[in-house]
PDB file of C-alpha atoms in Angstrom:
ATOM      1  CA  SER X   1     138.484  71.540 152.739  1.00 44.00           C
ATOM      2  CA  GLN X   2     135.305  69.524 152.595  1.00 49.00           C
ATOM      3  CA  GLN X   3     132.258  71.216 154.058  1.00 57.00           C
ATOM      4  CA  GLY X   4     129.868  68.318 153.941  1.00 66.00           C
ATOM      5  CA  GLU X   5     129.931  64.650 154.631  1.00 77.00           C
ATOM      6  CA  GLU X   6     127.655  62.258 152.790  1.00 82.00           C
ATOM      7  CA  ASP X   7     126.322  59.152 154.356  1.00 83.00           C
ATOM      8  CA  PRO X   8     126.550  56.370 153.388  1.00 90.00           C
ATOM      9  CA  GLN X   9     129.773  56.414 151.385  1.00 90.00           C
ATOM     10  CA  ALA X  10     128.408  53.625 149.210  1.00 93.00           C
ATOM     11  CA  LEU X  11     124.903  52.272 148.649  1.00 95.00           C
ATOM     12  CA  SER X  12     123.784  49.321 146.569  1.00 96.00           C
ATOM     13  CA  ILE X  13     120.094  48.679 145.876  1.00 96.00           C
ATOM     14  CA  GLN X  14     117.854  46.810 143.456  1.00 97.00           C
ATOM     15  CA  GLU X  15     116.108  48.563 140.602  1.00 97.00           C
ATOM     16  CA  GLY X  16     112.738  49.873 141.719  1.00 97.00           C
ATOM     17  CA  GLU X  17     113.785  50.451 145.310  1.00 97.00           C
ATOM     18  CA  ASN X  18     114.196  53.885 146.858  1.00 97.00           C
ATOM     19  CA  ALA X  19     117.630  55.293 147.637  1.00 97.00           C
ATOM     20  CA  THR X  20     118.261  57.729 150.465  1.00 96.00           C
ATOM     21  CA  MET X  21     121.488  59.665 150.873  1.00 96.00           C
ATOM     22  CA  ASN X  22     122.298  62.060 153.680  1.00 95.00           C
ATOM     23  CA  CYS X  23     124.540  65.080 153.906  1.00 94.00           C
ATOM     24  CA  SER X  24     125.768  66.966 156.937  1.00 93.00           C
ATOM     25  CA  TYR X  25     127.512  70.324 156.814  1.00 91.00           C
ATOM     26  CA  LYS X  26     129.291  72.568 159.256  1.00 88.00           C
ATOM     27  CA  THR X  27     128.617  76.260 158.676  1.00 85.00           C
ATOM     28  CA  SER X  28     125.447  78.247 158.098  1.00 86.00           C
ATOM     29  CA  ILE X  29     124.288  78.239 154.506  1.00 86.00           C
ATOM     30  CA  ASN X  30     122.177  80.177 152.073  1.00 84.00           C
ATOM     31  CA  ASN X  31     121.330  77.148 149.991  1.00 86.00           C
ATOM     32  CA  LEU X  32     122.317  73.519 149.490  1.00 90.00           C
ATOM     33  CA  GLN X  33     122.560  71.737 146.164  1.00 91.00           C
ATOM     34  CA  TRP X  34     122.797  68.130 145.043  1.00 94.00           C
ATOM     35  CA  TYR X  35     124.871  67.023 142.065  1.00 94.00           C
ATOM     36  CA  ARG X  36     125.310  63.740 140.259  1.00 96.00           C
ATOM     37  CA  GLN X  37     128.561  62.541 138.689  1.00 95.00           C
ATOM     38  CA  ASN X  38     128.750  59.614 136.330  1.00 91.00           C
ATOM     39  CA  SER X  39     132.078  57.838 136.101  1.00 81.00           C
ATOM     40  CA  GLY X  40     134.528  59.808 134.001  1.00 67.00           C
ATOM     41  CA  ARG X  41     132.161  62.736 133.496  1.00 76.00           C
ATOM     42  CA  GLY X  42     131.501  66.131 134.942  1.00 83.00           C
ATOM     43  CA  LEU X  43     128.916  66.997 137.533  1.00 91.00           C
ATOM     44  CA  VAL X  44     125.267  67.549 136.710  1.00 92.00           C
ATOM     45  CA  HIS X  45     123.155  69.822 138.860  1.00 91.00           C
ATOM     46  CA  LEU X  46     120.073  68.031 140.216  1.00 94.00           C
ATOM     47  CA  ILE X  47     118.271  70.292 142.643  1.00 93.00           C
ATOM     48  CA  LEU X  48     118.739  73.311 144.899  1.00 90.00           C
ATOM     49  CA  ILE X  49     117.016  73.919 148.212  1.00 91.00           C
ATOM     50  CA  ARG X  50     117.191  77.274 149.955  1.00 89.00           C
ATOM     51  CA  SER X  51     117.789  77.667 153.664  1.00 89.00           C
ATOM     52  CA  ASN X  52     114.196  78.772 154.271  1.00 92.00           C
ATOM     53  CA  GLU X  53     112.785  75.673 152.568  1.00 95.00           C
ATOM     54  CA  ARG X  54     112.268  72.331 154.275  1.00 96.00           C
ATOM     55  CA  GLU X  55     111.417  70.080 151.353  1.00 97.00           C
ATOM     56  CA  LYS X  56     111.573  70.183 147.591  1.00 97.00           C
ATOM     57  CA  HIS X  57     110.571  67.803 144.823  1.00 96.00           C
ATOM     58  CA  SER X  58     111.771  67.372 141.260  1.00 95.00           C
ATOM     59  CA  GLY X  59     110.504  64.341 139.374  1.00 96.00           C
ATOM     60  CA  ARG X  60     111.699  61.251 141.258  1.00 97.00           C
ATOM     61  CA  LEU X  61     113.887  63.358 143.534  1.00 97.00           C
ATOM     62  CA  ARG X  62     112.927  64.604 146.968  1.00 98.00           C
ATOM     63  CA  VAL X  63     115.256  66.754 149.018  1.00 98.00           C
ATOM     64  CA  THR X  64     114.823  67.751 152.638  1.00 98.00           C
ATOM     65  CA  LEU X  65     116.770  70.294 154.629  1.00 97.00           C
ATOM     66  CA  ASP X  66     117.036  70.652 158.404  1.00 96.00           C
ATOM     67  CA  THR X  67     119.072  73.750 159.171  1.00 94.00           C
ATOM     68  CA  SER X  68     118.878  73.158 162.918  1.00 95.00           C
ATOM     69  CA  LYS X  69     120.688  69.849 162.449  1.00 95.00           C
ATOM     70  CA  LYS X  70     122.759  71.109 159.526  1.00 94.00           C
ATOM     71  CA  SER X  71     121.701  68.153 157.430  1.00 95.00           C
ATOM     72  CA  SER X  72     119.987  67.325 154.169  1.00 96.00           C
ATOM     73  CA  SER X  73     118.746  64.169 152.537  1.00 97.00           C
ATOM     74  CA  LEU X  74     118.240  63.173 148.916  1.00 97.00           C
ATOM     75  CA  LEU X  75     115.642  60.522 148.144  1.00 98.00           C
ATOM     76  CA  ILE X  76     115.478  58.904 144.712  1.00 98.00           C
ATOM     77  CA  THR X  77     112.265  56.958 144.283  1.00 97.00           C
ATOM     78  CA  ALA X  78     111.730  53.975 141.983  1.00 97.00           C
ATOM     79  CA  SER X  79     115.444  53.807 141.167  1.00 97.00           C
ATOM     80  CA  ARG X  80     116.731  52.765 137.761  1.00 97.00           C
ATOM     81  CA  ALA X  81     120.046  51.276 136.655  1.00 96.00           C
ATOM     82  CA  ALA X  82     120.769  54.623 134.975  1.00 95.00           C
ATOM     83  CA  ASP X  83     120.739  56.285 138.408  1.00 97.00           C
ATOM     84  CA  THR X  84     124.041  54.548 139.171  1.00 96.00           C
ATOM     85  CA  ALA X  85     126.472  57.396 139.880  1.00 96.00           C
ATOM     86  CA  SER X  86     128.130  59.369 142.651  1.00 96.00           C
ATOM     87  CA  TYR X  87     125.966  61.945 144.392  1.00 96.00           C
ATOM     88  CA  PHE X  88     127.370  65.022 146.069  1.00 95.00           C
ATOM     89  CA  CYS X  89     125.872  67.732 148.203  1.00 94.00           C
ATOM     90  CA  ALA X  90     127.317  71.206 147.873  1.00 92.00           C
ATOM     91  CA  THR X  91     126.794  74.188 150.090  1.00 89.00           C
ATOM     92  CA  ASP X  92     126.807  77.805 149.102  1.00 78.00           C
ATOM     93  CA  PRO X  93     127.337  79.914 152.220  1.00 70.00           C
ATOM     94  CA  SER X  94     127.231  83.241 150.436  1.00 67.00           C
ATOM     95  CA  GLY X  95     124.208  82.507 148.319  1.00 62.00           C
ATOM     96  CA  SER X  96     125.961  83.660 145.205  1.00 61.00           C
ATOM     97  CA  ALA X  97     127.097  80.270 143.879  1.00 59.00           C
ATOM     98  CA  ARG X  98     130.556  81.736 143.501  1.00 71.00           C
ATOM     99  CA  GLN X  99     132.277  79.081 145.550  1.00 79.00           C
ATOM    100  CA  LEU X 100     130.625  75.758 146.107  1.00 87.00           C
ATOM    101  CA  THR X 101     131.893  73.499 148.877  1.00 89.00           C
ATOM    102  CA  PHE X 102     131.270  69.826 148.135  1.00 92.00           C
ATOM    103  CA  GLY X 103     130.950  66.813 150.359  1.00 90.00           C
ATOM    104  CA  SER X 104     132.805  63.571 149.758  1.00 90.00           C
ATOM    105  CA  GLY X 105     129.913  61.896 147.954  1.00 93.00           C
ATOM    106  CA  THR X 106     127.824  58.737 148.025  1.00 95.00           C
ATOM    107  CA  GLN X 107     128.446  56.083 145.380  1.00 95.00           C
ATOM    108  CA  LEU X 108     125.064  54.662 144.422  1.00 96.00           C
ATOM    109  CA  THR X 109     124.817  51.386 142.521  1.00 96.00           C
ATOM    110  CA  VAL X 110     121.417  50.317 141.223  1.00 97.00           C
ATOM    111  CA  LEU X 111     121.365  46.672 140.242  1.00 96.00           C
ATOM    112  CA  PRO X 112     119.094  45.639 137.353  1.00 90.00           C
TER     113      PRO X 112
ATOM    114  CA  GLY F   1     129.690  73.789 121.531  1.00 53.00           C
ATOM    115  CA  ALA F   2     126.691  73.435 123.768  1.00 79.00           C
ATOM    116  CA  GLY F   3     128.556  72.654 126.970  1.00 92.00           C
ATOM    117  CA  VAL F   4     131.791  73.317 128.819  1.00 96.00           C
ATOM    118  CA  SER F   5     134.721  71.591 127.167  1.00 96.00           C
ATOM    119  CA  GLN F   6     138.128  70.806 128.607  1.00 97.00           C
ATOM    120  CA  THR F   7     141.338  69.731 126.960  1.00 97.00           C
ATOM    121  CA  PRO F   8     143.159  67.491 127.164  1.00 97.00           C
ATOM    122  CA  SER F   9     140.923  64.826 128.661  1.00 95.00           C
ATOM    123  CA  ASN F  10     143.978  63.074 130.059  1.00 96.00           C
ATOM    124  CA  LYS F  11     147.468  64.370 130.770  1.00 97.00           C
ATOM    125  CA  VAL F  12     150.390  62.309 132.004  1.00 98.00           C
ATOM    126  CA  THR F  13     153.523  64.174 133.000  1.00 97.00           C
ATOM    127  CA  GLU F  14     156.659  63.697 135.017  1.00 97.00           C
ATOM    128  CA  LYS F  15     157.367  65.255 138.365  1.00 97.00           C
ATOM    129  CA  GLY F  16     158.864  68.706 137.976  1.00 97.00           C
ATOM    130  CA  LYS F  17     157.301  69.426 134.586  1.00 98.00           C
ATOM    131  CA  TYR F  18     154.993  72.295 133.654  1.00 98.00           C
ATOM    132  CA  VAL F  19     151.430  71.647 132.470  1.00 98.00           C
ATOM    133  CA  GLU F  20     148.583  73.705 131.076  1.00 98.00           C
ATOM    134  CA  LEU F  21     144.947  72.686 131.221  1.00 98.00           C
ATOM    135  CA  ARG F  22     142.390  74.433 129.047  1.00 98.00           C
ATOM    136  CA  CYS F  23     138.723  75.208 129.618  1.00 98.00           C
ATOM    137  CA  ASP F  24     136.206  76.487 127.062  1.00 98.00           C
ATOM    138  CA  PRO F  25     133.113  77.747 128.895  1.00 97.00           C
ATOM    139  CA  ILE F  26     129.607  77.980 127.546  1.00 95.00           C
ATOM    140  CA  SER F  27     129.379  80.916 125.172  1.00 94.00           C
ATOM    141  CA  GLY F  28     128.128  84.034 126.933  1.00 91.00           C
ATOM    142  CA  HIS F  29     128.915  82.840 130.441  1.00 92.00           C
ATOM    143  CA  THR F  30     130.847  85.518 132.300  1.00 91.00           C
ATOM    144  CA  ALA F  31     131.807  83.424 135.320  1.00 92.00           C
ATOM    145  CA  LEU F  32     134.292  80.559 135.210  1.00 95.00           C
ATOM    146  CA  TYR F  33     135.420  78.258 138.017  1.00 95.00           C
ATOM    147  CA  TRP F  34     138.192  75.710 138.487  1.00 97.00           C
ATOM    148  CA  TYR F  35     137.901  72.799 140.917  1.00 96.00           C
ATOM    149  CA  ARG F  36     140.180  69.892 141.738  1.00 96.00           C
ATOM    150  CA  GLN F  37     138.833  66.441 142.557  1.00 95.00           C
ATOM    151  CA  SER F  38     141.003  63.793 144.148  1.00 93.00           C
ATOM    152  CA  LEU F  39     140.061  60.129 143.975  1.00 89.00           C
ATOM    153  CA  GLY F  40     137.092  59.330 146.181  1.00 87.00           C
ATOM    154  CA  GLN F  41     136.535  62.939 147.167  1.00 90.00           C
ATOM    155  CA  GLY F  42     134.263  65.755 146.136  1.00 92.00           C
ATOM    156  CA  PRO F  43     135.530  68.682 144.074  1.00 94.00           C
ATOM    157  CA  GLU F  44     137.500  71.371 145.879  1.00 94.00           C
ATOM    158  CA  PHE F  45     137.302  74.985 144.765  1.00 93.00           C
ATOM    159  CA  LEU F  46     140.456  76.505 143.298  1.00 95.00           C
ATOM    160  CA  ILE F  47     139.640  79.818 141.619  1.00 95.00           C
ATOM    161  CA  TYR F  48     136.735  81.863 140.250  1.00 92.00           C
ATOM    162  CA  PHE F  49     136.822  84.368 137.378  1.00 93.00           C
ATOM    163  CA  GLN F  50     134.314  87.098 136.695  1.00 91.00           C
ATOM    164  CA  GLY F  51     135.133  88.201 133.179  1.00 90.00           C
ATOM    165  CA  THR F  52     138.899  88.479 132.775  1.00 91.00           C
ATOM    166  CA  GLY F  53     139.731  88.961 136.428  1.00 89.00           C
ATOM    167  CA  ALA F  54     140.247  86.404 139.158  1.00 87.00           C
ATOM    168  CA  ALA F  55     137.584  87.409 141.667  1.00 85.00           C
ATOM    169  CA  ASP F  56     138.520  84.713 144.182  1.00 88.00           C
ATOM    170  CA  ASP F  57     141.710  82.630 144.090  1.00 90.00           C
ATOM    171  CA  SER F  58     141.581  81.542 147.704  1.00 89.00           C
ATOM    172  CA  GLY F  59     141.484  77.863 146.779  1.00 92.00           C
ATOM    173  CA  LEU F  60     144.791  77.752 144.913  1.00 95.00           C
ATOM    174  CA  PRO F  61     147.001  75.506 147.063  1.00 94.00           C
ATOM    175  CA  ASN F  62     150.291  77.340 146.496  1.00 94.00           C
ATOM    176  CA  ASP F  63     152.137  79.598 144.086  1.00 95.00           C
ATOM    177  CA  ARG F  64     152.850  76.752 141.681  1.00 97.00           C
ATOM    178  CA  PHE F  65     149.242  77.074 140.545  1.00 97.00           C
ATOM    179  CA  PHE F  66     148.116  79.950 138.363  1.00 96.00           C
ATOM    180  CA  ALA F  67     145.145  80.552 136.083  1.00 97.00           C
ATOM    181  CA  VAL F  68     144.369  83.111 133.413  1.00 96.00           C
ATOM    182  CA  ARG F  69     141.395  84.149 131.349  1.00 96.00           C
ATOM    183  CA  PRO F  70     142.788  86.932 129.147  1.00 95.00           C
ATOM    184  CA  GLU F  71     139.758  87.569 126.948  1.00 93.00           C
ATOM    185  CA  GLY F  72     137.013  86.627 129.341  1.00 90.00           C
ATOM    186  CA  SER F  73     136.185  83.322 127.686  1.00 94.00           C
ATOM    187  CA  VAL F  74     138.770  80.504 127.494  1.00 97.00           C
ATOM    188  CA  SER F  75     140.760  79.880 130.655  1.00 98.00           C
ATOM    189  CA  THR F  76     144.056  78.096 131.224  1.00 98.00           C
ATOM    190  CA  LEU F  77     145.109  76.539 134.516  1.00 98.00           C
ATOM    191  CA  LYS F  78     148.883  76.395 134.770  1.00 98.00           C
ATOM    192  CA  ILE F  79     150.837  74.194 137.164  1.00 98.00           C
ATOM    193  CA  GLN F  80     154.578  74.643 137.549  1.00 97.00           C
ATOM    194  CA  ARG F  81     157.032  72.082 138.920  1.00 97.00           C
ATOM    195  CA  THR F  82     154.340  69.432 139.175  1.00 98.00           C
ATOM    196  CA  GLU F  83     154.363  67.073 142.137  1.00 97.00           C
ATOM    197  CA  ARG F  84     152.828  63.612 142.499  1.00 96.00           C
ATOM    198  CA  GLY F  85     150.269  65.093 144.896  1.00 96.00           C
ATOM    199  CA  ASP F  86     148.924  67.253 142.065  1.00 97.00           C
ATOM    200  CA  SER F  87     147.465  64.138 140.433  1.00 97.00           C
ATOM    201  CA  ALA F  88     143.703  64.617 140.302  1.00 96.00           C
ATOM    202  CA  VAL F  89     140.823  65.450 137.982  1.00 96.00           C
ATOM    203  CA  TYR F  90     140.663  69.172 137.291  1.00 97.00           C
ATOM    204  CA  LEU F  91     137.122  70.350 136.651  1.00 96.00           C
ATOM    205  CA  CYS F  92     136.048  73.571 135.045  1.00 96.00           C
ATOM    206  CA  ALA F  93     132.576  75.107 135.341  1.00 94.00           C
ATOM    207  CA  SER F  94     130.899  78.209 134.008  1.00 93.00           C
ATOM    208  CA  SER F  95     127.807  80.163 134.918  1.00 89.00           C
ATOM    209  CA  LEU F  96     125.884  82.955 133.295  1.00 86.00           C
ATOM    210  CA  SER F  97     126.707  85.760 135.677  1.00 75.00           C
ATOM    211  CA  GLY F  98     128.524  84.277 138.646  1.00 63.00           C
ATOM    212  CA  GLY F  99     125.662  84.961 140.983  1.00 63.00           C
ATOM    213  CA  LEU F 100     125.699  88.714 140.460  1.00 60.00           C
ATOM    214  CA  ALA F 101     121.962  88.613 139.910  1.00 57.00           C
ATOM    215  CA  GLY F 102     121.267  86.011 142.558  1.00 57.00           C
ATOM    216  CA  TYR F 103     121.777  82.246 142.450  1.00 68.00           C
ATOM    217  CA  ASP F 104     123.433  81.015 139.285  1.00 74.00           C
ATOM    218  CA  GLU F 105     123.757  77.352 138.261  1.00 82.00           C
ATOM    219  CA  GLN F 106     127.256  76.148 137.489  1.00 88.00           C
ATOM    220  CA  PHE F 107     127.661  73.915 134.436  1.00 91.00           C
ATOM    221  CA  PHE F 108     130.612  71.535 134.642  1.00 93.00           C
ATOM    222  CA  GLY F 109     132.937  70.213 131.979  1.00 95.00           C
ATOM    223  CA  PRO F 110     134.084  66.563 131.839  1.00 94.00           C
ATOM    224  CA  GLY F 111     137.394  67.358 133.481  1.00 95.00           C
ATOM    225  CA  THR F 112     141.066  66.753 132.754  1.00 97.00           C
ATOM    226  CA  ARG F 113     142.635  63.785 134.510  1.00 96.00           C
ATOM    227  CA  LEU F 114     146.200  64.776 135.439  1.00 97.00           C
ATOM    228  CA  THR F 115     148.669  62.086 136.419  1.00 97.00           C
ATOM    229  CA  VAL F 116     152.092  63.089 137.699  1.00 98.00           C
ATOM    230  CA  LEU F 117     154.567  60.228 137.650  1.00 96.00           C
TER     231      LEU F 117
END
């Protein structure tokens, strides 16, 4: 079963613009992770935010977490055509990364 | 190799046939995971190995699905009497310790695309 739901399902922007994707989840979590998946390839881990953190940065990525609303957002600043991919949030209720529960993903298209 | 590898990359079979999907984890990783990803969806957990044993197989949909990891490295996902609904991309991931020492990043392979006709 899917734990999270990403919003929007698809997003198309121009190169240089910022892209914001949202994720909502259902149960309490220990941490939440974001992954990227290029077409025909496996998933690449982007960033992890723990339940006691509210915001985290990594390069052009900014992740926020609101545990009271059970939601997270991923912001990609100054987007590039190479950022075109599907983005998934994944929750880890146990905190052990033994079983990740993924959302349905946001398909991001960055137009050159 | 440097990453997780999976073979074959594509598998087409007929309904009712038996298939095996192989995963080679990153050398030294004790934990191995199988996920299934249907079109337009996120991956769904199937099974997790710690060493040679299946520590959590709660995601296997039914008894037609089985996975082994006899020597604690390579794993094989086996599907008996395949059905059209089994068509999906099967992803394998490995991690260093499976979270035994706290959070552990999972590294994913490119997947095997299974098509059941």
